[in-house]
Amino acid sequence: MEDSPFGLFRKECVALITDALRQEGLLEKEIRLTVPSDSAYGDLSFSTFALGKSAGNDPRLIAEGAVKRIEASHRELVGKVESAGGGYVNFFIDLTRFAELTLGVIGEKGRSYGLSTTKRGSVIVEHTSVNPIHPIHVGGARNAVIGDCLSRILRAAGREVKAHFYIDDVGLQVAQASYGLGMAGSARAKEKSDHFIGFIYAVTSCAMSIKRLRMEIEELKVGCKDEEARGKIGELDDWIGAAADLRAKDEELFDRISDGICAVQDPDSEVNKLLKRYEEKDSGAVKLIRGLSELALAGFRETLDRVGIGFDSWDWESEITSWSGSAEKVVDRLAKTEYVEVEKGTYVLDSELVATKLKLKEKYGIRTEVPPLTLKRSDGTTLYTTRDIAYTLWKFERAEEIINVISIEQKLPQLQLKLALYALGEGKLADRLVHFSYELVHLPGYKMSGRRGRFIAFDDVLSEGVDRAFREVTERSPHLSEEERRRIAEVVGIGSVRYAMIAVASNKPITFTWDRVLNFEQNSAPFIQYAHARASNILAKAGSDPAKCGPPDYSGVQSNYEKDLIVMLSIFPEVVSDAARTLKPEMLAEFANNLASKFNLFYDNIPVLKAEGGIKAARLNLVEATKLVIANALSLIGIEAPSRM
RNA sequence: GGGUCCGUGGCGCAGACUGGAUAGCGCGUCGGCCUUCUAAGUCGAUGGUCGUGGGUUCAAAUCCCACCGGACCCGCCA
């Protein structure tokens, strides 16, 4: 790994403490330095408590001895060294040299500062992959933003990344929506096409659920099972409520689909037949289902383009898994193993047997029985996870590692997928398959449900964000042209949504509220963008020829404001590699926010344009470097950095 | 019922992988700062037994166990 400026300082500290301890006859095999809780304790520190414990010495004496040795050694970036706290060796940066080094490296590398130059192997990041039956809602938005940020960060860390969108057009839901679309006749989209499909799907699933529940309730009443019937009636009420909301949006279209479904004896079996025909590539089914999927995808592309999310590959499930026969082949291969049973015409993988026989329970932290996985329906069609096994093999022909960004709800099927790979003798692939799971986005008061048409669409969040940003920029910068205010509003509004989606750790649920997502104050994209705009403004006012200030004098850059800023800039490459290693895109958001915060303190306390000569030159370099690193950090989370706001 | 994840001031979060010095930040509330590089900023005040109880350790928000609370999963859906 190439060294960040801070990494060089760390290396020097490690070398100094190693040498000192060796001279004292106390060598630790691994030196671990920590960043102190307070900068009064230095920039890195070493704790001698553990050494004191194992060597039976007083930690304080060890620390004091080490400091004496280090003080006598040659130092480059390390300035002062102190012992403190009864067992710490605290290292302080020599700011003049460190500023020169850090700002020199940033100036030299420019936009590539923070990016790794080492190539580190290929990886497919599969993300978003929203079913083409409704628009991308806020839950899918979280997936899309996380996946896109992961792709950007891994790419920055030297991985050869391909972003893939898996189009699940062989799913039952798509068949259902397509069945409804068939009933809609000549109705065409008046709105964005994926929103239109979302409406069709919700109406269809409502109508079908209501019909099914009514029949089930009848049967239960005939059988005198009143208790169960009451439960179903509650469910039915919920669907009827959803249906009423949908009907209010477009009565004519609603009635056409709803009446159509009422007239059919068994719509569920009709949907299943449609799906079967699609898997068999029947041309009528293909036309209908592909037509619907394309409509939805056109909408997705529009939305994703707007937020700067692009894909290297759009993978049709039908082509890769069903029509190519690869899913069928997976079933055949698995059927030959001892793990698959044929029950009532279905193929079932005994996941539990795979886990126990191949001793995978401990590896995957499984403490209970793993439920079996049905591979094929009794009508011969395949199930999602089965096709996903085939798709996974397909992806492994194209990359060494796979990261699937899929919500936590699919934890079990993702585990079963790995177990299935092991059953196939492809355990090595399973080990290079990562399920990057993230928690759901909840709505306050009700549960999101595409089937009921109850969700908040990503498009609506973006529009609202941009509208609010436009009002904000108009109020603050009325002198800018409308065109420029529109452009800034787009960057700021969308940035704030992206930031909100990425800033919370992915294993924590988010409760969606407009004010939280569209926050323009601290800990938000606009806050960071604003710091960037301020830095840009200083540079613009400084003019194009900073060289006339003379050579930079870094000995004049000694305040804590400047120091904190420089240290922050110097750790950026480490933040990128840590975020890539631990798959934590939120680290970039946090870093950018902290950097902006440090810059604001510097901005309010340290004059730049009014400084003179070499000091002015040094500060201008610092501002330039800050502007650059903010932009670099933001670009890794897909947020643009405007120069005016 | 079983499993997984989460629980940090009134609200929203960071810190937990890799234990270390006084637990950080934002919002909110109250009070300041624009004749000085854009106030989407900033300063001060307010507010926390880090869910509870044990354990390990020189040292626990962090590791282990139990319990409580919430979310999610346990389909011939995805």
Coordinates of C-alpha atoms in Angstrom, one line a residue, chain A residues 236-597:
Chain A
L236 CA -58.9 -8.3 3.7
D237 CA -59.8 -4.9 5.2
D238 CA -56.2 -3.8 4.8
W239 CA -56.3 -4.7 1.1
I240 CA -59.6 -3.0 0.6
G241 CA -58.2 0.1 2.1
A242 CA -55.2 0.0 -0.2
A243 CA -57.5 -0.6 -3.1
A244 CA -59.7 2.4 -2.3
D245 CA -56.6 4.6 -2.3
L246 CA -55.5 3.2 -5.6
R247 CA -58.9 3.6 -7.2
A248 CA -59.0 7.2 -6.2
K249 CA -56.0 7.8 -8.5
D250 CA -57.4 6.4 -11.7
E251 CA -60.9 4.9 -11.4
E252 CA -61.2 3.8 -15.0
L253 CA -57.9 1.9 -15.2
F254 CA -58.5 0.5 -11.7
D255 CA -61.9 -0.8 -12.6
R256 CA -60.8 -2.3 -15.9
I257 CA -58.1 -4.4 -14.2
S258 CA -60.1 -5.2 -11.1
D259 CA -63.2 -6.2 -13.1
G260 CA -61.0 -8.3 -15.4
I261 CA -59.5 -10.2 -12.5
C262 CA -62.9 -10.7 -10.8
A263 CA -64.2 -12.3 -14.0
V264 CA -61.4 -14.9 -14.0
Q265 CA -62.0 -18.0 -12.0
D266 CA -58.4 -18.6 -10.8
P267 CA -56.2 -15.6 -11.6
D268 CA -53.3 -17.0 -9.5
S269 CA -53.1 -20.0 -11.7
E270 CA -53.3 -17.8 -14.8
V271 CA -50.3 -15.8 -13.5
N272 CA -48.4 -19.1 -12.9
K273 CA -49.1 -20.2 -16.4
L274 CA -47.9 -16.9 -17.8
L275 CA -44.6 -17.3 -15.8
K276 CA -44.2 -20.8 -17.1
R277 CA -44.7 -19.7 -20.7
Y278 CA -42.1 -17.0 -20.1
E279 CA -39.5 -19.4 -18.7
E280 CA -40.2 -21.5 -21.9
K281 CA -39.7 -18.3 -23.9
D282 CA -43.2 -18.3 -25.4
S283 CA -43.2 -15.3 -27.7
G284 CA -46.5 -13.9 -26.5
A285 CA -45.3 -14.1 -22.9
V286 CA -42.0 -12.6 -23.8
K287 CA -43.6 -9.7 -25.6
L288 CA -45.8 -8.9 -22.6
I289 CA -43.3 -9.3 -19.8
R290 CA -40.4 -7.8 -21.7
G291 CA -42.5 -4.9 -22.6
L292 CA -43.5 -4.3 -19.0
S293 CA -39.9 -4.7 -17.8
E294 CA -38.6 -2.2 -20.4
L295 CA -41.1 0.4 -19.3
A296 CA -40.0 0.0 -15.7
L297 CA -36.3 0.0 -16.6
A298 CA -36.6 3.2 -18.6
G299 CA -37.9 4.9 -15.5
F300 CA -35.2 3.4 -13.4
R301 CA -32.5 4.7 -15.8
E302 CA -33.9 8.2 -15.7
T303 CA -33.9 8.2 -11.9
L304 CA -30.5 6.7 -11.5
D305 CA -29.0 9.0 -14.1
R306 CA -30.2 12.0 -12.1
V307 CA -28.4 10.8 -9.0
G308 CA -25.2 9.9 -10.9
I309 CA -25.6 6.1 -10.6
G310 CA -24.5 4.1 -13.6
F311 CA -24.1 0.4 -14.4
D312 CA -21.6 -1.5 -16.4
S313 CA -24.0 -4.3 -17.1
W314 CA -27.8 -4.9 -17.1
D315 CA -28.2 -8.6 -16.5
W316 CA -31.5 -10.1 -17.6
E317 CA -32.3 -13.0 -15.4
S318 CA -34.3 -14.7 -18.1
E319 CA -31.4 -14.8 -20.5
I320 CA -28.7 -15.7 -18.1
T321 CA -30.5 -18.3 -16.1
S322 CA -33.7 -19.6 -17.7
W323 CA -33.3 -19.4 -21.4
S324 CA -29.7 -20.4 -21.4
G325 CA -30.6 -23.5 -19.4
S326 CA -28.1 -22.7 -16.7
A327 CA -30.6 -22.7 -13.9
E328 CA -31.8 -26.1 -15.1
K329 CA -28.3 -27.3 -15.2
V330 CA -27.7 -26.2 -11.6
V331 CA -30.8 -28.2 -10.5
D332 CA -29.5 -31.2 -12.4
R333 CA -26.1 -30.9 -10.8
L334 CA -27.5 -30.5 -7.3
A335 CA -30.0 -33.4 -7.9
K336 CA -27.0 -35.7 -8.4
T337 CA -25.7 -34.8 -4.9
E338 CA -26.9 -36.4 -1.7
Y339 CA -28.4 -33.0 -0.6
V340 CA -31.4 -32.8 -2.9
E341 CA -34.7 -34.6 -2.4
V342 CA -37.6 -34.7 -4.9
E343 CA -40.9 -34.2 -3.0
K344 CA -44.3 -34.0 -4.8
G345 CA -42.6 -32.9 -8.0
T346 CA -40.5 -30.2 -6.3
Y347 CA -36.7 -30.3 -5.8
V348 CA -35.6 -29.4 -2.4
L349 CA -32.1 -28.7 -1.2
D350 CA -31.4 -29.9 2.3
S351 CA -29.4 -26.8 3.4
E352 CA -29.1 -28.2 6.9
L353 CA -27.4 -31.3 5.7
V354 CA -25.0 -29.3 3.5
A355 CA -24.1 -27.1 6.5
T356 CA -23.5 -30.1 8.9
K357 CA -21.8 -32.4 6.5
L358 CA -19.4 -29.8 5.2
K359 CA -18.9 -28.4 8.7
L360 CA -20.0 -24.9 7.7
K361 CA -22.1 -24.1 10.8
E362 CA -19.3 -22.5 12.7
K363 CA -18.0 -20.7 9.7
Y364 CA -21.3 -19.0 9.1
G365 CA -22.2 -18.6 12.7
I366 CA -25.3 -20.8 12.4
R367 CA -26.7 -21.9 15.7
T368 CA -29.9 -23.5 14.5
E369 CA -31.3 -25.7 11.8
V370 CA -31.1 -24.1 8.3
P371 CA -34.5 -24.3 6.6
P372 CA -34.6 -26.3 3.3
L373 CA -34.5 -24.5 0.0
T374 CA -37.0 -25.4 -2.6
L375 CA -35.3 -25.2 -6.0
K376 CA -38.2 -25.9 -8.4
R377 CA -42.0 -25.5 -8.2
S378 CA -44.1 -28.5 -8.9
D379 CA -45.1 -27.0 -12.3
G380 CA -41.4 -27.2 -13.2
T381 CA -40.6 -23.5 -13.0
T382 CA -37.5 -22.4 -11.0
L383 CA -37.3 -20.3 -7.9
Y384 CA -35.4 -17.1 -7.4
T385 CA -32.5 -18.5 -5.3
T386 CA -32.1 -21.3 -7.8
R387 CA -31.7 -18.8 -10.6
D388 CA -29.4 -16.8 -8.3
I389 CA -27.1 -19.8 -8.0
A390 CA -26.8 -19.9 -11.8
Y391 CA -26.4 -16.1 -12.0
T392 CA -23.6 -16.3 -9.3
L393 CA -21.7 -18.8 -11.4
W394 CA -22.1 -16.5 -14.4
K395 CA -20.8 -13.6 -12.4
F396 CA -17.8 -15.6 -11.2
E397 CA -16.8 -16.2 -14.9
R398 CA -16.4 -12.4 -15.0
A399 CA -14.8 -11.4 -11.7
E400 CA -12.8 -12.8 -8.9
E401 CA -15.0 -11.5 -6.2
I402 CA -18.7 -10.7 -5.9
I403 CA -20.4 -8.2 -3.6
N404 CA -24.2 -8.4 -3.6
V405 CA -25.9 -5.4 -2.1
I406 CA -29.2 -6.9 -0.9
S407 CA -31.3 -5.9 2.1
I408 CA -31.1 -7.8 5.4
E409 CA -34.5 -9.5 4.6
Q410 CA -32.7 -11.8 2.2
K411 CA -30.1 -13.0 4.7
L412 CA -31.3 -16.5 4.7
P413 CA -31.6 -17.0 1.0
Q414 CA -28.1 -15.5 0.6
L415 CA -26.8 -18.0 3.1
Q416 CA -28.6 -20.8 1.3
L417 CA -27.0 -19.7 -1.9
K418 CA -23.6 -20.1 -0.4
L419 CA -24.5 -23.5 1.0
A420 CA -25.7 -24.5 -2.5
L421 CA -22.4 -23.5 -3.9
Y422 CA -20.7 -25.7 -1.4
A423 CA -23.0 -28.5 -2.3
L424 CA -21.9 -28.1 -5.9
G425 CA -18.3 -28.3 -4.8
E426 CA -17.8 -24.6 -5.4
G427 CA -17.0 -23.7 -1.8
K428 CA -14.1 -21.5 -2.9
L429 CA -16.5 -19.3 -4.8
A430 CA -18.8 -19.1 -1.8
D431 CA -15.9 -17.7 0.1
R432 CA -15.5 -14.9 -2.4
L433 CA -19.1 -14.0 -2.3
V434 CA -20.1 -11.2 0.0
H435 CA -23.7 -10.5 1.0
F436 CA -23.5 -6.8 1.8
S437 CA -26.7 -6.4 3.8
Y438 CA -28.3 -3.2 4.8
E439 CA -31.2 -2.4 7.0
L440 CA -34.6 -1.2 5.8
V441 CA -35.9 2.3 5.4
H442 CA -39.1 2.6 7.5
L443 CA -41.8 5.1 7.1
P444 CA -43.3 6.6 10.2
G445 CA -46.8 5.3 10.8
Y446 CA -47.1 2.7 8.0
K447 CA -45.2 0.0 6.3
M448 CA -43.9 0.4 2.8
S449 CA -45.5 -2.1 0.4
G450 CA -45.1 -2.1 -3.3
R451 CA -48.0 -4.6 -3.5
R452 CA -50.3 -2.1 -1.9
G453 CA -48.9 0.9 -3.8
R454 CA -47.8 2.3 -0.5
F455 CA -44.3 3.8 -0.7
I456 CA -42.3 7.0 -1.2
A457 CA -40.7 7.0 -4.6
F458 CA -37.0 8.0 -4.9
D459 CA -38.1 10.4 -7.7
D460 CA -40.3 12.3 -5.3
V461 CA -37.6 12.5 -2.7
L462 CA -35.2 13.9 -5.3
S463 CA -37.7 16.5 -6.6
E464 CA -38.6 17.6 -3.1
G465 CA -34.9 17.9 -2.2
V466 CA -34.1 19.9 -5.3
D467 CA -37.2 22.2 -4.7
R468 CA -36.1 22.9 -1.2
A469 CA -32.5 23.5 -2.3
F470 CA -33.8 26.0 -4.9
R471 CA -35.7 27.9 -2.3
E472 CA -32.7 27.9 -0.1
V473 CA -30.2 29.1 -2.7
T474 CA -32.6 31.7 -4.0
E475 CA -32.9 33.1 -0.5
R476 CA -29.2 33.1 0.2
S477 CA -27.8 34.0 -3.2
P478 CA -30.5 36.1 -5.0
H479 CA -27.8 37.7 -7.2
L480 CA -27.1 34.5 -9.1
S481 CA -28.9 33.8 -12.3
E482 CA -31.8 31.5 -12.3
E483 CA -30.0 29.0 -14.4
E484 CA -27.1 28.9 -12.0
R485 CA -29.5 28.6 -9.0
R486 CA -31.2 25.7 -10.7
R487 CA -27.9 24.0 -11.3
I488 CA -26.8 24.5 -7.7
A489 CA -30.2 23.3 -6.4
E490 CA -29.9 20.1 -8.4
V491 CA -26.4 19.4 -7.0
V492 CA -27.3 20.4 -3.4
G493 CA -30.7 18.7 -3.3
I494 CA -29.5 15.4 -4.7
G495 CA -26.3 15.6 -2.6
S496 CA -28.4 15.9 0.5
V497 CA -30.4 12.8 -0.3
R498 CA -27.4 10.8 -1.2
Y499 CA -25.7 11.8 2.0
A500 CA -28.7 10.9 4.1
M501 CA -28.7 7.4 2.5
I502 CA -25.1 6.8 3.1
A503 CA -24.3 8.5 6.4
V504 CA -26.0 6.1 8.7
A505 CA -24.2 2.7 9.1
S506 CA -25.9 0.1 6.9
N507 CA -26.8 -2.2 9.7
K508 CA -29.1 0.4 11.3
P509 CA -32.6 0.9 10.2
I510 CA -33.5 4.4 8.9
T511 CA -36.9 6.0 9.6
F512 CA -37.6 8.2 6.7
T513 CA -38.7 11.8 7.5
W514 CA -38.4 14.6 5.0
D515 CA -36.6 16.9 7.3
R516 CA -34.0 14.3 8.2
V517 CA -33.2 13.3 4.6
L518 CA -33.3 16.9 3.3
N519 CA -31.1 18.4 5.9
F520 CA -29.0 21.4 4.8
E521 CA -27.3 22.1 8.1
Q522 CA -24.3 20.4 9.7
N523 CA -23.7 16.8 9.0
S524 CA -25.2 17.0 5.6
A525 CA -24.0 17.3 2.0
P526 CA -24.8 21.0 1.7
F527 CA -22.6 21.7 4.8
I528 CA -19.7 20.0 3.1
Q529 CA -20.5 21.6 -0.3
Y530 CA -20.6 24.9 1.4
A531 CA -17.1 24.5 2.8
H532 CA -16.0 23.6 -0.7
A533 CA -17.6 26.7 -2.1
R534 CA -16.0 28.9 0.5
A535 CA -12.6 27.5 -0.3
S536 CA -13.2 28.0 -4.0
N537 CA -14.2 31.6 -3.3
I538 CA -11.0 32.4 -1.5
L539 CA -9.0 30.9 -4.4
A540 CA -11.0 32.9 -6.9
K541 CA -10.3 36.1 -5.0
A542 CA -6.7 35.3 -4.7
G543 CA -6.4 35.5 -8.4
S544 CA -4.6 33.2 -10.8
D545 CA -1.1 33.9 -9.7
P546 CA -0.4 32.8 -6.2
A547 CA 3.2 32.5 -7.0
K548 CA 3.6 36.3 -6.7
C549 CA 3.4 35.8 -2.9
G550 CA 6.7 34.1 -3.1
P551 CA 7.5 30.6 -1.9
P552 CA 5.3 29.2 0.8
D553 CA 6.6 29.5 4.3
Y554 CA 5.1 26.6 6.3
S555 CA 6.7 27.8 9.5
G556 CA 4.0 30.4 9.5
V557 CA 1.2 27.7 9.5
Q558 CA 1.3 26.8 13.1
S559 CA -2.1 27.3 14.7
N560 CA -4.2 24.4 15.8
Y561 CA -6.8 25.3 13.2
E562 CA -4.2 24.8 10.5
K563 CA -2.7 21.8 12.1
D564 CA -6.0 20.0 12.5
L565 CA -6.8 20.7 8.9
I566 CA -3.5 19.4 7.6
V567 CA -3.7 16.2 9.7
M568 CA -7.2 15.7 8.3
L569 CA -5.9 16.1 4.8
S570 CA -3.1 13.7 5.4
I571 CA -5.2 10.8 6.5
F572 CA -7.5 10.8 3.5
P573 CA -5.7 8.0 1.7
E574 CA -6.0 5.8 4.8
V575 CA -9.7 6.6 5.1
V576 CA -10.2 5.4 1.5
S577 CA -8.3 2.2 2.0
D578 CA -10.0 1.5 5.4
A579 CA -13.4 2.2 3.9
A580 CA -12.7 -0.2 1.1
R581 CA -11.3 -2.9 3.3
T582 CA -14.2 -2.8 5.8
L583 CA -16.8 -1.9 3.2
K584 CA -18.0 1.1 5.1
P585 CA -18.9 3.9 2.7
E586 CA -20.2 5.9 5.6
M587 CA -16.6 6.5 6.6
L588 CA -16.2 8.8 3.6
A589 CA -19.3 10.8 4.5
E590 CA -18.0 11.2 8.1
F591 CA -14.5 12.2 6.8
A592 CA -15.9 14.8 4.4
N593 CA -18.1 16.2 7.2
N594 CA -15.2 16.4 9.6
L595 CA -12.9 18.0 7.0
A596 CA -15.6 20.6 6.2
S597 CA -16.0 21.3 9.9

